[in-house]
PDB file of C-alpha atoms in Angstrom:
ATOM      1  CA  MET Y 754       3.410-107.002  37.717  1.00 60.00           C
ATOM      2  CA  ASN Y 755       5.721-105.744  40.194  1.00 87.00           C
ATOM      3  CA  LYS Y 756       5.844-101.893  39.236  1.00 94.00           C
ATOM      4  CA  ILE Y 757       3.803 -99.687  37.140  1.00 96.00           C
ATOM      5  CA  TYR Y 758       5.625 -96.274  35.655  1.00 97.00           C
ATOM      6  CA  ALA Y 759       3.536 -93.622  34.877  1.00 97.00           C
ATOM      7  CA  PHE Y 760       4.247 -90.307  33.053  1.00 98.00           C
ATOM      8  CA  ASP Y 761       3.051 -87.111  32.027  1.00 97.00           C
ATOM      9  CA  PHE Y 762       3.813 -86.367  28.672  1.00 97.00           C
ATOM     10  CA  ASP Y 763       3.562 -82.425  28.025  1.00 96.00           C
ATOM     11  CA  GLY Y 764       6.529 -80.633  30.420  1.00 95.00           C
ATOM     12  CA  THR Y 765       7.616 -83.634  32.047  1.00 96.00           C
ATOM     13  CA  LEU Y 766       9.134 -85.711  28.909  1.00 97.00           C
ATOM     14  CA  THR Y 767       9.016 -82.871  26.582  1.00 96.00           C
ATOM     15  CA  THR Y 768      10.082 -79.294  26.918  1.00 95.00           C
ATOM     16  CA  LYS Y 769       6.601 -77.452  25.345  1.00 94.00           C
ATOM     17  CA  ASP Y 770       3.201 -78.320  25.540  1.00 93.00           C
ATOM     18  CA  THR Y 771       2.632 -80.366  22.308  1.00 96.00           C
ATOM     19  CA  LEU Y 772      -0.874 -79.274  21.824  1.00 94.00           C
ATOM     20  CA  ILE Y 773       0.398 -75.581  20.665  1.00 94.00           C
ATOM     21  CA  GLU Y 774       3.655 -77.143  18.608  1.00 97.00           C
ATOM     22  CA  PHE Y 775       1.293 -79.677  17.080  1.00 97.00           C
ATOM     23  CA  ILE Y 776      -0.937 -76.710  15.764  1.00 96.00           C
ATOM     24  CA  ARG Y 777       2.021 -75.262  14.612  1.00 97.00           C
ATOM     25  CA  PHE Y 778       3.621 -77.763  12.767  1.00 97.00           C
ATOM     26  CA  SER Y 779       0.526 -78.422  11.030  1.00 97.00           C
ATOM     27  CA  LYS Y 780      -0.941 -74.977  10.950  1.00 96.00           C
ATOM     28  CA  GLY Y 781       1.735 -72.491  10.743  1.00 97.00           C
ATOM     29  CA  SER Y 782       2.189 -69.709  13.282  1.00 96.00           C
ATOM     30  CA  VAL Y 783       0.132 -67.226  12.057  1.00 96.00           C
ATOM     31  CA  ARG Y 784      -2.773 -69.436  11.765  1.00 95.00           C
ATOM     32  CA  LEU Y 785      -1.401 -70.549  15.537  1.00 95.00           C
ATOM     33  CA  PHE Y 786      -1.613 -66.692  16.394  1.00 95.00           C
ATOM     34  CA  LEU Y 787      -4.852 -65.947  14.975  1.00 95.00           C
ATOM     35  CA  GLY Y 788      -6.968 -68.913  16.834  1.00 94.00           C
ATOM     36  CA  PHE Y 789      -5.285 -68.170  20.344  1.00 91.00           C
ATOM     37  CA  LEU Y 790      -6.088 -64.442  19.525  1.00 95.00           C
ATOM     38  CA  LEU Y 791      -9.969 -65.754  18.515  1.00 94.00           C
ATOM     39  CA  PHE Y 792      -9.993 -68.080  22.227  1.00 93.00           C
ATOM     40  CA  SER Y 793      -8.011 -65.799  24.567  1.00 93.00           C
ATOM     41  CA  PRO Y 794     -11.046 -64.585  26.361  1.00 92.00           C
ATOM     42  CA  LEU Y 795     -12.198 -68.603  26.822  1.00 90.00           C
ATOM     43  CA  LEU Y 796      -8.570 -69.322  27.610  1.00 88.00           C
ATOM     44  CA  ILE Y 797      -8.035 -66.860  30.332  1.00 90.00           C
ATOM     45  CA  LEU Y 798     -11.459 -67.549  31.967  1.00 90.00           C
ATOM     46  CA  MET Y 799      -9.943 -71.237  32.177  1.00 85.00           C
ATOM     47  CA  LYS Y 800      -6.473 -70.054  33.916  1.00 84.00           C
ATOM     48  CA  LEU Y 801      -9.270 -68.633  36.368  1.00 86.00           C
ATOM     49  CA  HIS Y 802     -11.060 -71.546  36.700  1.00 83.00           C
ATOM     50  CA  LEU Y 803     -14.238 -70.230  35.664  1.00 88.00           C
ATOM     51  CA  TYR Y 804     -14.678 -72.207  32.681  1.00 88.00           C
ATOM     52  CA  PRO Y 805     -13.785 -76.222  32.193  1.00 85.00           C
ATOM     53  CA  ASN Y 806     -10.197 -77.096  30.878  1.00 83.00           C
ATOM     54  CA  TRP Y 807     -11.525 -79.684  28.599  1.00 84.00           C
ATOM     55  CA  LYS Y 808     -14.166 -77.278  27.268  1.00 88.00           C
ATOM     56  CA  ALA Y 809     -11.731 -74.877  26.317  1.00 89.00           C
ATOM     57  CA  LYS Y 810      -9.367 -77.423  24.678  1.00 91.00           C
ATOM     58  CA  GLN Y 811     -12.028 -78.440  22.671  1.00 93.00           C
ATOM     59  CA  ARG Y 812     -13.313 -75.656  21.150  1.00 94.00           C
ATOM     60  CA  VAL Y 813      -9.511 -74.940  20.473  1.00 94.00           C
ATOM     61  CA  PHE Y 814      -8.989 -77.990  18.920  1.00 96.00           C
ATOM     62  CA  SER Y 815     -12.345 -78.183  16.867  1.00 96.00           C
ATOM     63  CA  TRP Y 816     -11.453 -74.819  15.379  1.00 96.00           C
ATOM     64  CA  PHE Y 817      -8.578 -76.317  13.762  1.00 97.00           C
ATOM     65  CA  PHE Y 818      -9.172 -79.559  12.509  1.00 97.00           C
ATOM     66  CA  LYS Y 819     -12.647 -80.267  12.488  1.00 97.00           C
ATOM     67  CA  GLY Y 820     -13.458 -81.915   9.476  1.00 98.00           C
ATOM     68  CA  MET Y 821     -10.044 -83.274   8.462  1.00 98.00           C
ATOM     69  CA  SER Y 822      -9.916 -86.829   7.250  1.00 98.00           C
ATOM     70  CA  LEU Y 823      -8.287 -89.459   9.774  1.00 98.00           C
ATOM     71  CA  ASP Y 824      -6.192 -90.383   7.372  1.00 98.00           C
ATOM     72  CA  SER Y 825      -4.360 -86.897   7.055  1.00 98.00           C
ATOM     73  CA  PHE Y 826      -4.285 -86.175  10.838  1.00 98.00           C
ATOM     74  CA  ASN Y 827      -2.785 -89.117  11.606  1.00 98.00           C
ATOM     75  CA  ARG Y 828      -0.136 -88.676   8.647  1.00 98.00           C
ATOM     76  CA  LEU Y 829       0.472 -85.275  10.489  1.00 97.00           C
ATOM     77  CA  CYS Y 830       0.509 -87.024  13.901  1.00 98.00           C
ATOM     78  CA  VAL Y 831       3.351 -89.391  12.711  1.00 97.00           C
ATOM     79  CA  ASP Y 832       5.073 -86.600  10.705  1.00 98.00           C
ATOM     80  CA  PHE Y 833       5.652 -84.307  13.699  1.00 98.00           C
ATOM     81  CA  ALA Y 834       6.593 -86.926  16.095  1.00 96.00           C
ATOM     82  CA  GLN Y 835       9.344 -87.649  13.584  1.00 95.00           C
ATOM     83  CA  GLN Y 836      10.158 -83.957  12.990  1.00 97.00           C
ATOM     84  CA  ASN Y 837       9.802 -82.901  17.040  1.00 96.00           C
ATOM     85  CA  LYS Y 838      12.177 -85.217  18.764  1.00 95.00           C
ATOM     86  CA  GLN Y 839      14.057 -82.475  20.035  1.00 96.00           C
ATOM     87  CA  LEU Y 840      10.896 -81.739  21.990  1.00 96.00           C
ATOM     88  CA  LEU Y 841      12.106 -84.896  24.546  1.00 96.00           C
ATOM     89  CA  ARG Y 842      13.901 -84.386  27.700  1.00 96.00           C
ATOM     90  CA  PRO Y 843      16.981 -86.579  26.823  1.00 94.00           C
ATOM     91  CA  ALA Y 844      16.755 -87.477  30.492  1.00 95.00           C
ATOM     92  CA  GLY Y 845      13.263 -88.535  30.865  1.00 95.00           C
ATOM     93  CA  ILE Y 846      13.853 -90.802  27.567  1.00 94.00           C
ATOM     94  CA  LYS Y 847      16.634 -92.686  29.571  1.00 94.00           C
ATOM     95  CA  ARG Y 848      14.395 -92.762  32.210  1.00 95.00           C
ATOM     96  CA  LEU Y 849      11.947 -94.289  30.379  1.00 95.00           C
ATOM     97  CA  GLN Y 850      13.997 -96.793  28.567  1.00 94.00           C
ATOM     98  CA  LYS Y 851      15.182 -97.942  32.155  1.00 94.00           C
ATOM     99  CA  ALA Y 852      11.460 -98.492  33.159  1.00 94.00           C
ATOM    100  CA  VAL Y 853      10.918-100.722  29.999  1.00 93.00           C
ATOM    101  CA  GLN Y 854      13.642-102.855  30.666  1.00 92.00           C
ATOM    102  CA  GLU Y 855      12.603-103.754  33.749  1.00 91.00           C
ATOM    103  CA  GLU Y 856      10.975-107.429  33.922  1.00 87.00           C
ATOM    104  CA  ASP Y 857       7.413-106.994  35.192  1.00 86.00           C
ATOM    105  CA  SER Y 858       7.351-103.454  34.530  1.00 92.00           C
ATOM    106  CA  VAL Y 859       3.889-101.918  33.292  1.00 93.00           C
ATOM    107  CA  VAL Y 860       5.108 -98.066  31.256  1.00 96.00           C
ATOM    108  CA  LEU Y 861       2.729 -95.760  30.551  1.00 96.00           C
ATOM    109  CA  ILE Y 862       2.143 -91.972  29.414  1.00 97.00           C
ATOM    110  CA  ILE Y 863      -0.517 -90.583  31.033  1.00 96.00           C
ATOM    111  CA  SER Y 864      -0.790 -87.252  28.653  1.00 95.00           C
ATOM    112  CA  ALA Y 865      -3.900 -84.744  28.495  1.00 93.00           C
ATOM    113  CA  SER Y 866      -2.517 -84.466  24.758  1.00 95.00           C
ATOM    114  CA  VAL Y 867      -4.518 -86.396  22.223  1.00 95.00           C
ATOM    115  CA  ASP Y 868      -3.279 -90.219  21.641  1.00 93.00           C
ATOM    116  CA  ASN Y 869      -2.700 -89.639  17.812  1.00 97.00           C
ATOM    117  CA  TRP Y 870       0.421 -87.705  18.085  1.00 97.00           C
ATOM    118  CA  VAL Y 871       1.587 -88.623  21.294  1.00 97.00           C
ATOM    119  CA  CYS Y 872       1.832 -92.500  20.309  1.00 96.00           C
ATOM    120  CA  PRO Y 873       4.352 -91.874  17.392  1.00 96.00           C
ATOM    121  CA  PHE Y 874       7.218 -90.362  19.502  1.00 96.00           C
ATOM    122  CA  PHE Y 875       7.535 -93.983  21.560  1.00 94.00           C
ATOM    123  CA  ASP Y 876       6.992 -96.021  18.573  1.00 88.00           C
ATOM    124  CA  GLU Y 877      11.227 -96.666  18.109  1.00 81.00           C
ATOM    125  CA  ILE Y 878      11.257 -96.879  21.695  1.00 81.00           C
ATOM    126  CA  ASP Y 879       9.550 -99.581  22.636  1.00 76.00           C
ATOM    127  CA  LYS Y 880       6.013-101.400  21.807  1.00 80.00           C
ATOM    128  CA  LYS Y 881       5.588-102.365  25.271  1.00 85.00           C
ATOM    129  CA  ILE Y 882       4.845 -98.377  26.277  1.00 94.00           C
ATOM    130  CA  GLN Y 883       0.811 -97.719  26.602  1.00 94.00           C
ATOM    131  CA  VAL Y 884      -0.334 -93.988  25.404  1.00 96.00           C
ATOM    132  CA  LEU Y 885      -3.166 -93.373  27.943  1.00 95.00           C
ATOM    133  CA  GLY Y 886      -4.265 -89.933  25.944  1.00 94.00           C
ATOM    134  CA  THR Y 887      -7.737 -88.212  25.146  1.00 93.00           C
ATOM    135  CA  GLN Y 888      -9.515 -89.724  22.433  1.00 94.00           C
ATOM    136  CA  ILE Y 889     -11.044 -87.893  19.533  1.00 96.00           C
ATOM    137  CA  GLU Y 890     -14.014 -88.582  17.944  1.00 97.00           C
ATOM    138  CA  VAL Y 891     -14.355 -89.920  14.038  1.00 98.00           C
ATOM    139  CA  GLU Y 892     -17.470 -90.284  12.171  1.00 98.00           C
ATOM    140  CA  GLY Y 893     -17.107 -91.635   8.518  1.00 98.00           C
ATOM    141  CA  GLY Y 894     -13.558 -91.237   8.451  1.00 97.00           C
ATOM    142  CA  TYR Y 895     -13.585 -87.656   9.650  1.00 98.00           C
ATOM    143  CA  LEU Y 896     -12.731 -85.437  12.775  1.00 98.00           C
ATOM    144  CA  THR Y 897     -15.580 -84.059  14.201  1.00 97.00           C
ATOM    145  CA  GLY Y 898     -13.544 -82.142  16.659  1.00 96.00           C
ATOM    146  CA  ARG Y 899     -15.237 -83.751  20.081  1.00 96.00           C
ATOM    147  CA  PHE Y 900     -13.483 -85.790  22.075  1.00 94.00           C
ATOM    148  CA  ILE Y 901     -14.654 -89.522  23.346  1.00 94.00           C
ATOM    149  CA  THR Y 902     -13.164 -89.407  26.336  1.00 88.00           C
ATOM    150  CA  LYS Y 903     -13.245 -86.790  29.148  1.00 85.00           C
ATOM    151  CA  ASN Y 904      -9.352 -85.262  28.791  1.00 86.00           C
ATOM    152  CA  CYS Y 905      -7.149 -86.911  30.483  1.00 90.00           C
ATOM    153  CA  TYR Y 906      -5.963 -84.263  33.065  1.00 90.00           C
ATOM    154  CA  GLY Y 907      -5.987 -84.020  37.030  1.00 92.00           C
ATOM    155  CA  GLN Y 908      -8.087 -87.018  38.380  1.00 94.00           C
ATOM    156  CA  GLU Y 909      -9.061 -88.455  35.099  1.00 93.00           C
ATOM    157  CA  LYS Y 910      -5.341 -89.312  35.053  1.00 95.00           C
ATOM    158  CA  VAL Y 911      -5.975 -91.948  38.040  1.00 96.00           C
ATOM    159  CA  SER Y 912      -9.275 -92.921  36.881  1.00 95.00           C
ATOM    160  CA  ARG Y 913      -7.993 -94.337  33.556  1.00 94.00           C
ATOM    161  CA  LEU Y 914      -5.206 -96.072  35.534  1.00 95.00           C
ATOM    162  CA  LYS Y 915      -7.674 -97.527  37.374  1.00 94.00           C
ATOM    163  CA  GLU Y 916      -9.451 -99.074  34.980  1.00 94.00           C
ATOM    164  CA  LEU Y 917      -6.715-101.219  33.483  1.00 93.00           C
ATOM    165  CA  TYR Y 918      -5.314-101.691  36.989  1.00 93.00           C
ATOM    166  CA  PRO Y 919      -7.697-101.876  39.288  1.00 92.00           C
ATOM    167  CA  GLN Y 920      -5.971-103.980  42.280  1.00 90.00           C
ATOM    168  CA  ARG Y 921      -3.788-101.249  43.541  1.00 89.00           C
ATOM    169  CA  GLU Y 922      -2.120-103.169  46.254  1.00 88.00           C
ATOM    170  CA  SER Y 923      -0.688-105.495  43.537  1.00 91.00           C
ATOM    171  CA  TYR Y 924       1.726-102.535  42.132  1.00 93.00           C
ATOM    172  CA  GLU Y 925       4.050 -99.861  43.126  1.00 95.00           C
ATOM    173  CA  LEU Y 926       2.922 -97.172  41.229  1.00 96.00           C
ATOM    174  CA  ILE Y 927       6.036 -94.741  40.334  1.00 97.00           C
ATOM    175  CA  ALA Y 928       4.920 -91.363  39.099  1.00 97.00           C
ATOM    176  CA  PHE Y 929       6.369 -88.200  37.055  1.00 98.00           C
ATOM    177  CA  GLY Y 930       4.735 -85.176  36.904  1.00 97.00           C
ATOM    178  CA  ASP Y 931       4.976 -81.025  36.215  1.00 95.00           C
ATOM    179  CA  SER Y 932       1.641 -79.774  36.655  1.00 92.00           C
ATOM    180  CA  ARG Y 933      -1.509 -79.165  38.407  1.00 90.00           C
ATOM    181  CA  GLY Y 934      -2.737 -81.412  36.190  1.00 91.00           C
ATOM    182  CA  ASP Y 935      -0.732 -84.100  37.529  1.00 95.00           C
ATOM    183  CA  LYS Y 936      -1.148 -83.564  41.267  1.00 95.00           C
ATOM    184  CA  GLU Y 937      -4.106 -86.182  42.065  1.00 96.00           C
ATOM    185  CA  LEU Y 938      -1.616 -89.029  40.167  1.00 96.00           C
ATOM    186  CA  LEU Y 939       1.446 -87.644  42.057  1.00 97.00           C
ATOM    187  CA  ALA Y 940      -0.707 -88.126  45.195  1.00 96.00           C
ATOM    188  CA  HIS Y 941      -1.732 -91.644  44.481  1.00 95.00           C
ATOM    189  CA  ALA Y 942       1.354 -93.045  43.681  1.00 96.00           C
ATOM    190  CA  ASP Y 943       4.097 -94.725  45.986  1.00 96.00           C
ATOM    191  CA  LYS Y 944       6.710 -92.581  44.528  1.00 96.00           C
ATOM    192  CA  GLY Y 945       5.890 -89.153  43.220  1.00 96.00           C
ATOM    193  CA  TYR Y 946       8.386 -87.124  41.275  1.00 96.00           C
ATOM    194  CA  TYR Y 947       7.321 -83.254  40.366  1.00 96.00           C
ATOM    195  CA  LYS Y 948       9.082 -82.022  37.687  1.00 93.00           C
ATOM    196  CA  PRO Y 949      11.714 -84.345  37.034  1.00 93.00           C
ATOM    197  CA  PHE Y 950      14.580 -84.168  34.243  1.00 94.00           C
ATOM    198  CA  ARG Y 951      15.257 -80.740  34.662  1.00 86.00           C
ATOM    199  CA  GLU Y 952      19.008 -81.131  35.804  1.00 67.00           C
ATOM    200  CA  THR Y 953      20.255 -79.906  32.146  1.00 53.00           C
ATOM    201  CA  GLU Y 954      18.611 -76.711  31.962  1.00 47.00           C
TER     202      GLU Y 954
END
């Protein structure tokens, strides 16, 4: 292993936030609007750094999906990915494919989004791609609305990477990101690219 490529997902490889788009896809625009209206005070506090990002996200996710069967949720995730390929940035996917083709390279998607809907976007590209996302709790085959991992954001992105590949000196890290949530990962990388893949916009 010579190189690890770490790509953020939302905003870096996609043009939009996929949590919002996934809710719209599964629940409709009206329910999406009502849900975000309900949680708007919380989301404002989160933006002001007065309420934890992960907690706000979990509250929103729970309101929409708590009690859904895992099978139904996963079917939705696959359908969402298959029907929303237009969300992917062509230049980003081209770079991803180039990284996959390199010998001895590891390709990671490190995302704050839930990995159940991130993974299907890459199933047809290459099985070599590993997704490190936020993971959901399931009890008795149903979603509890809680997360079993920390929200994969900020320092947590670096922590998840180091858990898998602790020998930092043994590889070159190339990272791609677009937001505050990628700052630590980009700083940790040998080469960090901020807001790449946007030349066609």
